[in-house]
Each structure stands twice: as C-alpha cells, then as structure tokens.
mmCIF file of C-alpha atoms and ligand atoms in Angstrom:
data_model
loop_
_atom_site.group_PDB
_atom_site.id
_atom_site.type_symbol
_atom_site.label_atom_id
_atom_site.label_comp_id
_atom_site.label_asym_id
_atom_site.label_seq_id
_atom_site.Cartn_x
_atom_site.Cartn_y
_atom_site.Cartn_z
ATOM 1 C CA MET A 1 224.930 107.265 2.585
ATOM 2 C CA LEU A 2 221.931 107.223 0.912
ATOM 3 C CA ASP A 3 222.908 106.901 -2.996
ATOM 4 C CA PRO A 4 226.293 107.425 -3.390
ATOM 5 C CA ARG A 5 225.133 109.303 -6.895
ATOM 6 C CA VAL A 6 223.339 111.976 -5.070
ATOM 7 C CA ILE A 7 224.740 114.342 -2.379
ATOM 8 C CA LEU A 8 221.987 116.165 -1.107
ATOM 9 C CA GLY A 9 222.881 116.677 2.679
ATOM 10 C CA PRO A 10 225.606 116.413 4.815
ATOM 11 C CA ALA A 11 224.534 112.958 6.131
ATOM 12 C CA ASP A 12 225.491 111.697 2.319
ATOM 13 C CA LEU A 13 228.949 111.791 2.863
ATOM 14 C CA THR A 14 230.325 109.476 5.556
ATOM 15 C CA ALA A 15 232.725 110.118 8.430
ATOM 16 C CA ALA A 16 235.515 108.591 6.298
ATOM 17 C CA GLU A 17 234.774 110.036 3.214
ATOM 18 C CA ARG A 18 234.363 113.488 5.431
ATOM 19 C CA GLU A 19 237.730 112.732 6.496
ATOM 20 C CA ARG A 20 239.297 112.279 2.985
ATOM 21 C CA ILE A 21 237.787 115.614 1.949
ATOM 22 C CA PHE A 22 239.524 117.626 4.820
ATOM 23 C CA GLU A 23 242.576 115.989 3.858
ATOM 24 C CA VAL A 24 242.570 116.848 0.173
ATOM 25 C CA ALA A 25 241.292 120.449 0.805
ATOM 26 C CA SER A 26 243.814 121.191 3.693
ATOM 27 C CA ARG A 27 246.456 119.277 1.383
ATOM 28 C CA LEU A 28 245.461 121.584 -1.256
ATOM 29 C CA LYS A 29 245.389 125.050 0.470
ATOM 30 C CA SER A 30 248.710 124.355 1.952
ATOM 31 C CA GLN A 31 250.205 124.613 -1.617
ATOM 32 C CA PRO A 32 248.124 127.249 -3.396
ATOM 33 C CA ASN A 33 250.128 128.452 -6.146
ATOM 34 C CA THR A 34 250.824 124.932 -7.340
ATOM 35 C CA ALA A 35 249.448 124.132 -10.758
ATOM 36 C CA PRO A 36 247.158 120.952 -10.638
ATOM 37 C CA VAL A 37 248.161 118.256 -12.998
ATOM 38 C CA PRO A 38 245.304 117.656 -15.580
ATOM 39 C CA SER A 39 242.868 115.030 -14.755
ATOM 40 C CA GLY A 40 240.232 115.147 -17.468
ATOM 41 C CA LEU A 41 237.527 115.590 -14.797
ATOM 42 C CA ARG A 42 234.541 117.383 -16.562
ATOM 43 C CA VAL A 43 232.061 119.151 -14.060
ATOM 44 C CA GLY A 44 229.083 120.614 -14.596
ATOM 45 C CA ALA A 45 227.032 123.463 -12.423
ATOM 46 C CA LEU A 46 223.467 124.186 -13.045
ATOM 47 C CA TYR A 47 221.636 127.147 -11.151
ATOM 48 C CA PHE A 48 217.801 127.730 -10.620
ATOM 49 C CA ASN A 49 219.048 130.612 -8.235
ATOM 50 C CA PRO A 50 221.673 133.537 -7.748
ATOM 51 C CA SER A 51 225.232 133.040 -6.536
ATOM 52 C CA LEU A 52 228.522 134.531 -6.051
ATOM 53 C CA ARG A 53 230.257 132.074 -4.218
ATOM 54 C CA THR A 54 228.948 128.737 -5.092
ATOM 55 C CA ARG A 55 229.491 129.509 -9.009
ATOM 56 C CA ALA A 56 233.129 130.943 -8.674
ATOM 57 C CA SER A 57 234.325 128.355 -5.607
ATOM 58 C CA PHE A 58 232.679 125.242 -7.927
ATOM 59 C CA GLU A 59 234.893 126.548 -11.116
ATOM 60 C CA GLN A 60 237.868 126.808 -9.370
ATOM 61 C CA ALA A 61 237.738 123.907 -7.251
ATOM 62 C CA ALA A 62 237.372 121.557 -10.627
ATOM 63 C CA TRP A 63 240.436 123.513 -11.647
ATOM 64 C CA LEU A 64 242.368 122.562 -8.393
ATOM 65 C CA VAL A 65 241.574 119.128 -9.328
ATOM 66 C CA GLY A 66 242.861 119.154 -12.994
ATOM 67 C CA GLY A 67 239.236 119.282 -14.295
ATOM 68 C CA THR A 68 236.981 122.142 -15.988
ATOM 69 C CA CYS A 69 233.679 123.371 -14.945
ATOM 70 C CA GLN A 70 230.693 124.394 -17.220
ATOM 71 C CA THR A 71 227.932 126.990 -15.105
ATOM 72 C CA LEU A 72 224.442 126.910 -16.795
ATOM 73 C CA ASN A 73 221.394 128.924 -16.056
ATOM 74 C CA ALA A 74 218.518 127.415 -16.085
ATOM 75 C CA GLY A 75 216.036 129.532 -18.276
ATOM 76 C CA ALA A 76 219.014 132.543 -18.231
ATOM 77 C CA ASP A 77 221.348 131.085 -21.029
ATOM 78 C CA THR A 78 219.824 127.720 -21.317
ATOM 79 C CA TRP A 79 216.112 127.016 -22.648
ATOM 80 C CA GLY A 80 213.450 127.263 -19.911
ATOM 81 C CA LEU A 81 213.237 124.100 -17.961
ATOM 82 C CA GLU A 82 210.147 122.176 -17.049
ATOM 83 C CA LEU A 83 210.639 120.167 -13.897
ATOM 84 C CA ASP A 84 207.340 117.923 -14.170
ATOM 85 C CA PRO A 85 208.215 115.024 -16.657
ATOM 86 C CA GLU A 86 204.567 114.434 -16.608
ATOM 87 C CA ALA A 87 204.080 117.820 -17.894
ATOM 88 C CA VAL A 88 201.699 118.740 -21.023
ATOM 89 C CA MET A 89 204.638 121.535 -22.238
ATOM 90 C CA ASP A 90 202.344 123.658 -24.162
ATOM 91 C CA GLY A 91 202.912 126.774 -21.694
ATOM 92 C CA ASP A 92 206.588 128.475 -21.922
ATOM 93 C CA LYS A 93 208.943 125.914 -20.937
ATOM 94 C CA VAL A 94 210.539 124.379 -23.655
ATOM 95 C CA GLU A 95 212.580 121.301 -22.012
ATOM 96 C CA ASN A 96 211.785 119.055 -20.030
ATOM 97 C CA VAL A 97 214.175 117.966 -17.162
ATOM 98 C CA ALA A 98 214.222 114.226 -18.331
ATOM 99 C CA GLU A 99 215.849 115.052 -21.551
ATOM 100 C CA ALA A 100 217.902 117.936 -19.994
ATOM 101 C CA ALA A 101 219.626 115.691 -16.990
ATOM 102 C CA ARG A 102 219.881 112.678 -19.543
ATOM 103 C CA VAL A 103 221.907 115.008 -21.894
ATOM 104 C CA LEU A 104 224.129 117.274 -19.198
ATOM 105 C CA GLY A 105 224.710 113.712 -17.313
ATOM 106 C CA GLN A 106 226.992 112.739 -20.985
ATOM 107 C CA PHE A 107 228.748 115.751 -20.999
ATOM 108 C CA PHE A 108 230.044 115.872 -17.293
ATOM 109 C CA HIS A 109 231.436 113.312 -14.676
ATOM 110 C CA VAL A 110 229.938 115.343 -11.819
ATOM 111 C CA LEU A 111 226.842 117.581 -11.928
ATOM 112 C CA GLY A 112 226.193 120.155 -9.631
ATOM 113 C CA VAL A 113 222.510 121.801 -9.172
ATOM 114 C CA ARG A 114 221.427 124.455 -7.402
ATOM 115 C CA SER A 115 217.624 124.784 -6.833
ATOM 116 C CA PHE A 116 215.959 125.981 -3.545
ATOM 117 C CA ARG A 117 212.387 127.451 -2.411
ATOM 118 C CA GLY A 118 209.698 125.848 -4.776
ATOM 119 C CA ASP A 119 206.118 126.304 -5.129
ATOM 120 C CA GLY A 120 205.292 123.215 -3.359
ATOM 121 C CA SER A 121 204.304 122.554 0.527
ATOM 122 C CA TRP A 122 207.550 121.890 3.256
ATOM 123 C CA GLU A 123 206.300 118.448 3.034
ATOM 124 C CA VAL A 124 206.821 118.195 -0.835
ATOM 125 C CA GLU A 125 209.755 120.929 -1.000
ATOM 126 C CA ARG A 126 211.903 119.122 2.167
ATOM 127 C CA THR A 127 211.823 115.465 -0.036
ATOM 128 C CA GLU A 128 214.105 117.865 -2.663
ATOM 129 C CA PRO A 129 211.917 117.174 -5.673
ATOM 130 C CA VAL A 130 214.091 119.313 -8.671
ATOM 131 C CA LEU A 131 217.560 117.367 -7.577
ATOM 132 C CA ARG A 132 216.072 114.180 -6.993
ATOM 133 C CA ARG A 133 214.471 114.386 -10.877
ATOM 134 C CA PHE A 134 217.975 115.225 -12.102
ATOM 135 C CA ALA A 135 219.400 112.223 -9.867
ATOM 136 C CA GLN A 136 216.564 110.099 -11.458
ATOM 137 C CA TYR A 137 217.207 110.769 -15.236
ATOM 138 C CA SER A 138 221.742 111.674 -15.292
ATOM 139 C CA ASN A 139 224.235 109.096 -15.523
ATOM 140 C CA ALA A 140 226.766 111.697 -13.374
ATOM 141 C CA PRO A 141 226.541 111.768 -9.902
ATOM 142 C CA ILE A 142 224.354 114.696 -8.721
ATOM 143 C CA VAL A 143 225.510 117.461 -5.889
ATOM 144 C CA SER A 144 223.387 120.110 -4.336
ATOM 145 C CA LEU A 145 224.683 123.593 -4.406
ATOM 146 C CA GLU A 146 222.088 124.501 -2.442
ATOM 147 C CA GLY A 147 218.552 122.775 -2.221
ATOM 148 C CA THR A 148 215.490 122.925 -0.117
ATOM 149 C CA THR A 149 216.798 121.736 2.842
ATOM 150 C CA HIS A 150 220.412 121.226 2.830
ATOM 151 C CA HIS A 151 223.716 122.946 1.264
ATOM 152 C CA PRO A 152 226.228 120.296 1.717
ATOM 153 C CA CYS A 153 228.882 122.312 0.136
ATOM 154 C CA GLN A 154 228.499 125.180 2.471
ATOM 155 C CA ALA A 155 228.653 122.904 5.328
ATOM 156 C CA LEU A 156 232.039 121.445 4.467
ATOM 157 C CA ALA A 157 233.390 124.823 4.420
ATOM 158 C CA ASP A 158 231.805 125.265 7.566
ATOM 159 C CA HIS A 159 233.190 122.327 9.119
ATOM 160 C CA LEU A 160 236.427 122.943 7.643
ATOM 161 C CA THR A 161 236.751 126.867 8.928
ATOM 162 C CA MET A 162 235.865 124.953 12.731
ATOM 163 C CA ARG A 163 238.882 122.800 12.329
ATOM 164 C CA GLU A 164 241.350 125.360 11.156
ATOM 165 C CA ARG A 165 240.344 127.775 14.224
ATOM 166 C CA LEU A 166 239.265 125.044 17.213
ATOM 167 C CA GLY A 167 241.487 121.880 15.983
ATOM 168 C CA GLU A 168 240.319 119.187 14.440
ATOM 169 C CA ASP A 169 238.701 117.643 17.044
ATOM 170 C CA LEU A 170 235.161 119.503 17.326
ATOM 171 C CA SER A 171 233.635 116.653 20.010
ATOM 172 C CA GLY A 172 231.985 118.730 22.917
ATOM 173 C CA GLN A 173 232.901 122.256 21.236
ATOM 174 C CA PRO A 174 230.253 124.615 22.286
ATOM 175 C CA VAL A 175 228.574 126.057 19.367
ATOM 176 C CA VAL A 176 225.532 128.578 18.916
ATOM 177 C CA LEU A 177 223.445 128.365 15.937
ATOM 178 C CA ARG A 178 221.293 131.501 15.667
ATOM 179 C CA TRP A 179 218.864 132.923 13.797
ATOM 180 C CA ALA A 180 219.055 136.851 13.095
ATOM 181 C CA TRP A 181 216.418 139.272 11.569
ATOM 182 C CA HIS A 182 216.382 139.852 8.038
ATOM 183 C CA PRO A 183 213.718 141.919 5.845
ATOM 184 C CA ARG A 184 212.900 138.986 4.063
ATOM 185 C CA MET A 185 212.031 135.088 5.158
ATOM 186 C CA LEU A 186 214.808 133.210 3.977
ATOM 187 C CA PRO A 187 215.491 129.480 2.804
ATOM 188 C CA ALA A 188 216.508 127.258 5.827
ATOM 189 C CA ALA A 189 218.944 124.912 3.657
ATOM 190 C CA VAL A 190 222.195 126.627 5.875
ATOM 191 C CA PRO A 191 220.863 126.762 9.436
ATOM 192 C CA HIS A 192 220.056 122.553 8.907
ATOM 193 C CA SER A 193 223.420 121.996 7.310
ATOM 194 C CA TYR A 194 225.225 123.803 10.055
ATOM 195 C CA LEU A 195 223.247 122.120 12.554
ATOM 196 C CA LEU A 196 223.766 118.776 10.905
ATOM 197 C CA GLU A 197 227.653 118.729 10.196
ATOM 198 C CA SER A 198 228.186 120.276 13.563
ATOM 199 C CA ALA A 199 226.527 117.912 15.597
ATOM 200 C CA LEU A 200 228.263 115.239 13.102
ATOM 201 C CA ALA A 201 231.504 116.630 14.231
ATOM 202 C CA GLY A 202 230.181 115.471 18.218
ATOM 203 C CA CYS A 203 229.511 119.616 19.022
ATOM 204 C CA ASP A 204 227.181 121.040 21.442
ATOM 205 C CA VAL A 205 224.724 122.730 19.662
ATOM 206 C CA ARG A 206 222.046 125.401 20.958
ATOM 207 C CA VAL A 207 220.021 126.666 18.541
ATOM 208 C CA LEU A 208 218.925 130.023 19.318
ATOM 209 C CA HIS A 209 215.562 131.238 17.292
ATOM 210 C CA PRO A 210 212.134 132.982 17.764
ATOM 211 C CA GLU A 211 209.286 130.876 18.614
ATOM 212 C CA GLY A 212 207.626 129.758 15.321
ATOM 213 C CA TYR A 213 210.853 129.396 13.390
ATOM 214 C CA ASP A 214 211.224 125.619 14.522
ATOM 215 C CA LEU A 215 213.940 123.815 11.905
ATOM 216 C CA ASP A 216 212.731 120.457 10.512
ATOM 217 C CA ALA A 217 211.739 118.152 13.008
ATOM 218 C CA GLU A 218 213.450 115.030 11.793
ATOM 219 C CA ILE A 219 216.599 117.014 10.749
ATOM 220 C CA LEU A 220 216.638 118.472 14.451
ATOM 221 C CA GLU A 221 216.296 114.777 15.790
ATOM 222 C CA GLN A 222 218.880 113.453 13.321
ATOM 223 C CA ALA A 223 221.397 115.926 14.425
ATOM 224 C CA ARG A 224 220.758 115.408 18.226
ATOM 225 C CA THR A 225 221.227 111.321 17.407
ATOM 226 C CA ALA A 226 224.442 112.640 16.057
ATOM 227 C CA ALA A 227 225.713 114.945 18.314
ATOM 228 C CA ARG A 228 225.013 112.570 21.316
ATOM 229 C CA ALA A 229 227.035 109.986 19.319
ATOM 230 C CA GLY A 230 229.754 112.188 19.211
ATOM 231 C CA GLY A 231 230.214 114.081 22.453
ATOM 232 C CA GLY A 232 227.934 116.329 22.193
ATOM 233 C CA ASP A 233 224.036 117.469 22.132
ATOM 234 C CA VAL A 234 221.162 119.689 20.748
ATOM 235 C CA ARG A 235 219.374 121.997 22.569
ATOM 236 C CA VAL A 236 216.998 124.787 21.462
ATOM 237 C CA SER A 237 216.014 127.689 22.985
ATOM 238 C CA HIS A 238 214.204 130.928 22.229
ATOM 239 C CA ASP A 239 216.363 133.328 24.099
ATOM 240 C CA PRO A 240 218.140 135.243 21.635
ATOM 241 C CA ARG A 241 221.222 136.689 24.106
ATOM 242 C CA ASP A 242 221.444 132.619 25.532
ATOM 243 C CA VAL A 243 225.353 132.525 24.045
ATOM 244 C CA ALA A 244 227.190 132.399 27.130
ATOM 245 C CA GLY A 245 230.300 129.597 26.504
ATOM 246 C CA ALA A 246 229.563 129.580 22.868
ATOM 247 C CA ARG A 247 232.899 129.695 20.879
ATOM 248 C CA VAL A 248 231.100 130.085 17.690
ATOM 249 C CA LEU A 249 228.419 131.880 16.813
ATOM 250 C CA TYR A 250 227.256 131.080 13.855
ATOM 251 C CA VAL A 251 224.507 133.508 12.292
ATOM 252 C CA LYS A 252 221.643 132.802 9.858
ATOM 253 C CA SER A 253 218.306 134.437 9.143
ATOM 254 C CA TRP A 254 215.425 131.764 7.909
ATOM 255 C CA GLY A 255 211.205 131.740 7.591
ATOM 256 C CA PRO A 256 209.297 129.928 9.328
ATOM 257 C CA LEU A 257 209.790 126.433 7.058
ATOM 258 C CA GLY A 258 208.214 126.986 3.460
ATOM 259 C CA GLN A 259 206.901 130.508 4.137
ATOM 260 C CA THR A 260 207.322 133.755 2.345
ATOM 261 C CA GLY A 261 207.242 137.062 2.990
ATOM 262 C CA PRO A 262 208.445 139.750 5.331
ATOM 263 C CA ASN A 263 209.553 138.848 8.745
ATOM 264 C CA PRO A 264 207.740 140.926 11.261
ATOM 265 C CA ASP A 265 209.770 144.097 12.473
ATOM 266 C CA ASP A 266 208.974 143.553 16.134
ATOM 267 C CA LEU A 267 211.875 140.813 15.891
ATOM 268 C CA ARG A 268 214.402 143.030 14.768
ATOM 269 C CA ALA A 269 215.834 144.840 17.727
ATOM 270 C CA ASP A 270 216.471 141.597 19.703
ATOM 271 C CA TRP A 271 217.823 139.390 17.208
ATOM 272 C CA GLN A 272 220.230 141.651 15.388
ATOM 273 C CA VAL A 273 223.919 140.395 16.043
ATOM 274 C CA ASP A 274 226.178 143.075 17.536
ATOM 275 C CA MET A 275 229.306 143.703 19.794
ATOM 276 C CA ASP A 276 227.585 143.172 22.851
ATOM 277 C CA LEU A 277 226.047 139.935 21.703
ATOM 278 C CA VAL A 278 229.318 138.911 20.752
ATOM 279 C CA GLY A 279 230.799 140.020 24.235
ATOM 280 C CA ARG A 280 228.644 137.707 25.868
ATOM 281 C CA THR A 281 230.106 134.603 24.462
ATOM 282 C CA GLU A 282 233.334 132.939 24.923
ATOM 283 C CA GLU A 283 235.454 135.015 22.283
ATOM 284 C CA ALA A 284 233.388 133.051 19.528
ATOM 285 C CA GLY A 285 234.156 133.090 16.129
ATOM 286 C CA VAL A 286 231.099 134.898 14.311
ATOM 287 C CA MET A 287 230.546 132.412 11.000
ATOM 288 C CA HIS A 288 227.664 133.348 8.294
ATOM 289 C CA CYS A 289 227.640 131.993 4.666
ATOM 290 C CA LEU A 290 227.399 135.002 3.232
ATOM 291 C CA PRO A 291 225.986 137.356 1.063
ATOM 292 C CA VAL A 292 225.020 138.960 4.329
ATOM 293 C CA ARG A 293 223.357 142.327 5.014
ATOM 294 C CA ARG A 294 225.647 144.411 7.093
ATOM 295 C CA ASN A 295 224.188 146.467 9.838
ATOM 296 C CA VAL A 296 220.849 144.541 9.511
ATOM 297 C CA VAL A 297 221.756 140.791 9.900
ATOM 298 C CA ILE A 298 225.524 141.589 11.910
ATOM 299 C CA SER A 299 226.474 144.801 12.548
ATOM 300 C CA GLY A 300 229.897 146.131 10.215
ATOM 301 C CA ASP A 301 231.843 146.104 13.530
ATOM 302 C CA VAL A 302 231.868 142.969 14.468
ATOM 303 C CA LEU A 303 232.247 141.832 10.446
ATOM 304 C CA GLU A 304 235.527 144.275 10.665
ATOM 305 C CA SER A 305 236.522 142.900 14.193
ATOM 306 C CA PRO A 306 239.100 139.677 14.377
ATOM 307 C CA HIS A 307 235.797 137.527 15.729
ATOM 308 C CA SER A 308 234.381 137.635 12.078
ATOM 309 C CA TRP A 309 235.169 134.023 10.141
ATOM 310 C CA VAL A 310 233.483 134.880 7.676
ATOM 311 C CA THR A 311 235.882 135.623 4.783
ATOM 312 C CA GLN A 312 237.827 132.207 5.373
ATOM 313 C CA GLN A 313 234.976 130.786 5.831
ATOM 314 C CA ALA A 314 233.734 131.794 2.179
ATOM 315 C CA GLY A 315 237.136 130.804 0.853
ATOM 316 C CA ASN A 316 237.191 127.527 2.452
ATOM 317 C CA ARG A 317 234.263 126.786 -0.321
ATOM 318 C CA MET A 318 236.867 126.381 -2.676
ATOM 319 C CA TRP A 319 239.299 124.013 -0.750
ATOM 320 C CA ALA A 320 236.399 121.770 0.417
ATOM 321 C CA GLN A 321 235.099 121.356 -2.918
ATOM 322 C CA ALA A 322 237.581 120.702 -4.312
ATOM 323 C CA GLY A 323 238.350 117.834 -1.762
ATOM 324 C CA LEU A 324 234.763 116.484 -2.574
ATOM 325 C CA LEU A 325 235.542 116.623 -6.483
ATOM 326 C CA SER A 326 238.167 114.781 -5.278
ATOM 327 C CA LEU A 327 236.398 112.452 -3.896
ATOM 328 C CA LEU A 328 233.791 112.169 -6.489
ATOM 329 C CA GLY A 329 235.946 112.015 -9.230
ATOM 330 C CA THR A 330 237.866 108.969 -7.605
ATOM 331 C CA LYS A 331 234.275 107.180 -7.496
ATOM 332 C CA VAL A 332 233.805 107.633 -11.061
ATOM 333 C CA GLY A 333 237.108 106.600 -11.908
ATOM 334 C CA VAL A 334 238.262 109.706 -13.331
ATOM 335 C CA LEU A 335 240.648 110.358 -10.592
HETATM 336 N N1 LIG B 401 226.769 130.949 0.480
HETATM 337 C C1 LIG B 401 226.540 130.826 -0.813
HETATM 338 O O1 LIG B 401 225.945 129.340 -1.196
HETATM 339 O O2 LIG B 401 226.736 132.089 -1.554
HETATM 340 P P1 LIG B 401 225.961 131.895 -3.135
HETATM 341 O O3 LIG B 401 224.705 132.035 -2.543
HETATM 342 O O4 LIG B 401 226.685 133.484 -3.432
HETATM 343 O O5 LIG B 401 226.634 131.047 -3.574
#
C-alpha cells in the first residue's frame, strides 16, 4: 500500500484487505433487508465529473455500514474550485483546494473524490494530481471515485462479480479485456483497473485493442508481474477476434492515453461486440462498467442475453464499496 490514507488504485489495497472487503460485501449482500446498526461513519463524495452508479452506490454503501454520505458536485453546488495551491486566484475560481480539502476533512471520516481527464499531458495526469492534492490537505482518507489512471471501486465490484460467477479462486482463469469502438475517446481508468485487479487475482489476461491504443506501460508491467505471481499472465493482441477460451469478455473503450476527440470510424465494424463474437468465447460472461452505448459498443441482444453480467456487476458497486467503507471505518477508528 502506497499510503493508507489514499486509495488511488487496486494496488493500494493489500490481498488481506481485499479479502476482508469481499467477506463484508458478501455478508451484507446475503442479508439485504437487514437494517444496519448506526455507526456514526460520516462519508463525503465530491464529483468533478458526472456519475449515476458511483454516486448512488457510494451513498447507499455508507448507509449499509451504518453511516451517512453527503454528495457534492464541484462547481455546481459548491464554489468553483481552484486546484493549484500556487494560483493567483483572480479568475472565475473562488475557493482553493487547500482550504476546501482541509475543511471537508474535518466534516468527514472518509472523502471520495472523482476527477478524471485533466488538462495536462499523460505523464502529468497519470500521477493523479487532483486526488493527491486532496490527500495532501485533507485529514480524512481519500478514495478515488474514478481518477485518470484507475477506478478502484469499479475494480472491486468487477472482482466480486467474477468471484460470484466463477468461484473465489480466479487463478489462471482466462479473461479478455477488449477495446470497443465508441464515438468519443474515453479515459482509461476502468481498463487499467480491470487489468490490474484481475491480474492481482491471478487471472490469465488477454488485452485486445487496435494499434496505437496501448495502455500505460508501467501499469501493464505491474499487472504482468502480479498475474505471473498468481498463476496467470498478461498478453496483448491487436486481433479483435482473439477471444477463444475466454470465460470473461470485459468490454471498454478508451482513447490513446491522454487524448480526446472522435475515434476513427474505420475501427467501428471490427471492434463492436455482438453475438458472433461472444459465440467465439468459452461461454464468456460479458462485463462492462456502464454506462454503455447500446448497439454501438455492445449489441442489444448481447446485453439482453444470459451472457450479460453488467447488471449484477453494477449492483455489486454498492456491496463492494460497503466492504471498502467498513475497512476504512475501522482504520479511522469509527467502526
Ligand atoms: N461505472 C461507473 O463509474 O458509472 P458512473 O460513471 O455512472 O458512476
């Protein structure tokens, strides 16, 4: 763990912590109508980008562990936040991250922050400058609710879903992380986190993407090392149909790192996901973090088929985050 107060990605949780999270998540999920015992855990969630699942599930997760969660939308229902502590604030930003993080750190035991796709180069953005600034100034532990490089809460839900479907021991399970065409170039936090989370579980991970859409080299190497240690491996292919044997087909679009703009139309036909592709797998479950563009990224018949795990996967956001908040609540001495 880099810093016990900052959860930026899957590697910021130890194997034992991850096991505890899944144990709590599964226990709570097995008794969904049991009212929680009030714990007094106060959770905050600050969003610089839109959200449906993370926002709703993080609030419900706090409730599941007996706490409360307050959601704030930066610049919409808060003052516009300046993220550079050295800035001369004579523009439209009213409050500096230094004061905002110090103040929020007094109100909450745990603070989640979502901030992806900043203005800098990939080399700058991959260091998660916004999330690290909150960690620098806040007394409360910071949880990434999706940063530039990782989406750790999504990864926990993905892992929980695979355990439920394939069994607790995922060592050597053949899984495919596959790029899909999308009209816009999207951030790579989810594919990075799925890659690393499944590698930490020992899966045999195949990453499929068009040339020029490489994932972060350091994360790829980190995942390869983790997978080999757990009985799996990581391999990269540019063949969109290299899915034979896969038990999981994890679908996500991303742009060349740090880039925005439209995706080239000539990739669309080869990289959409349809029943023909699913039929080439070993009865794979189809996973996607959502939101998904139906009949563009994944065909409607795949999403409506028994192959689709996406609803279960999204539902697990709540249970997995309850496990995470239980862990953090214990660390800060509230639970
Ligand atoms: N998967 C996910 O993070 O969804 P939202 O963007 O709706 O939170």
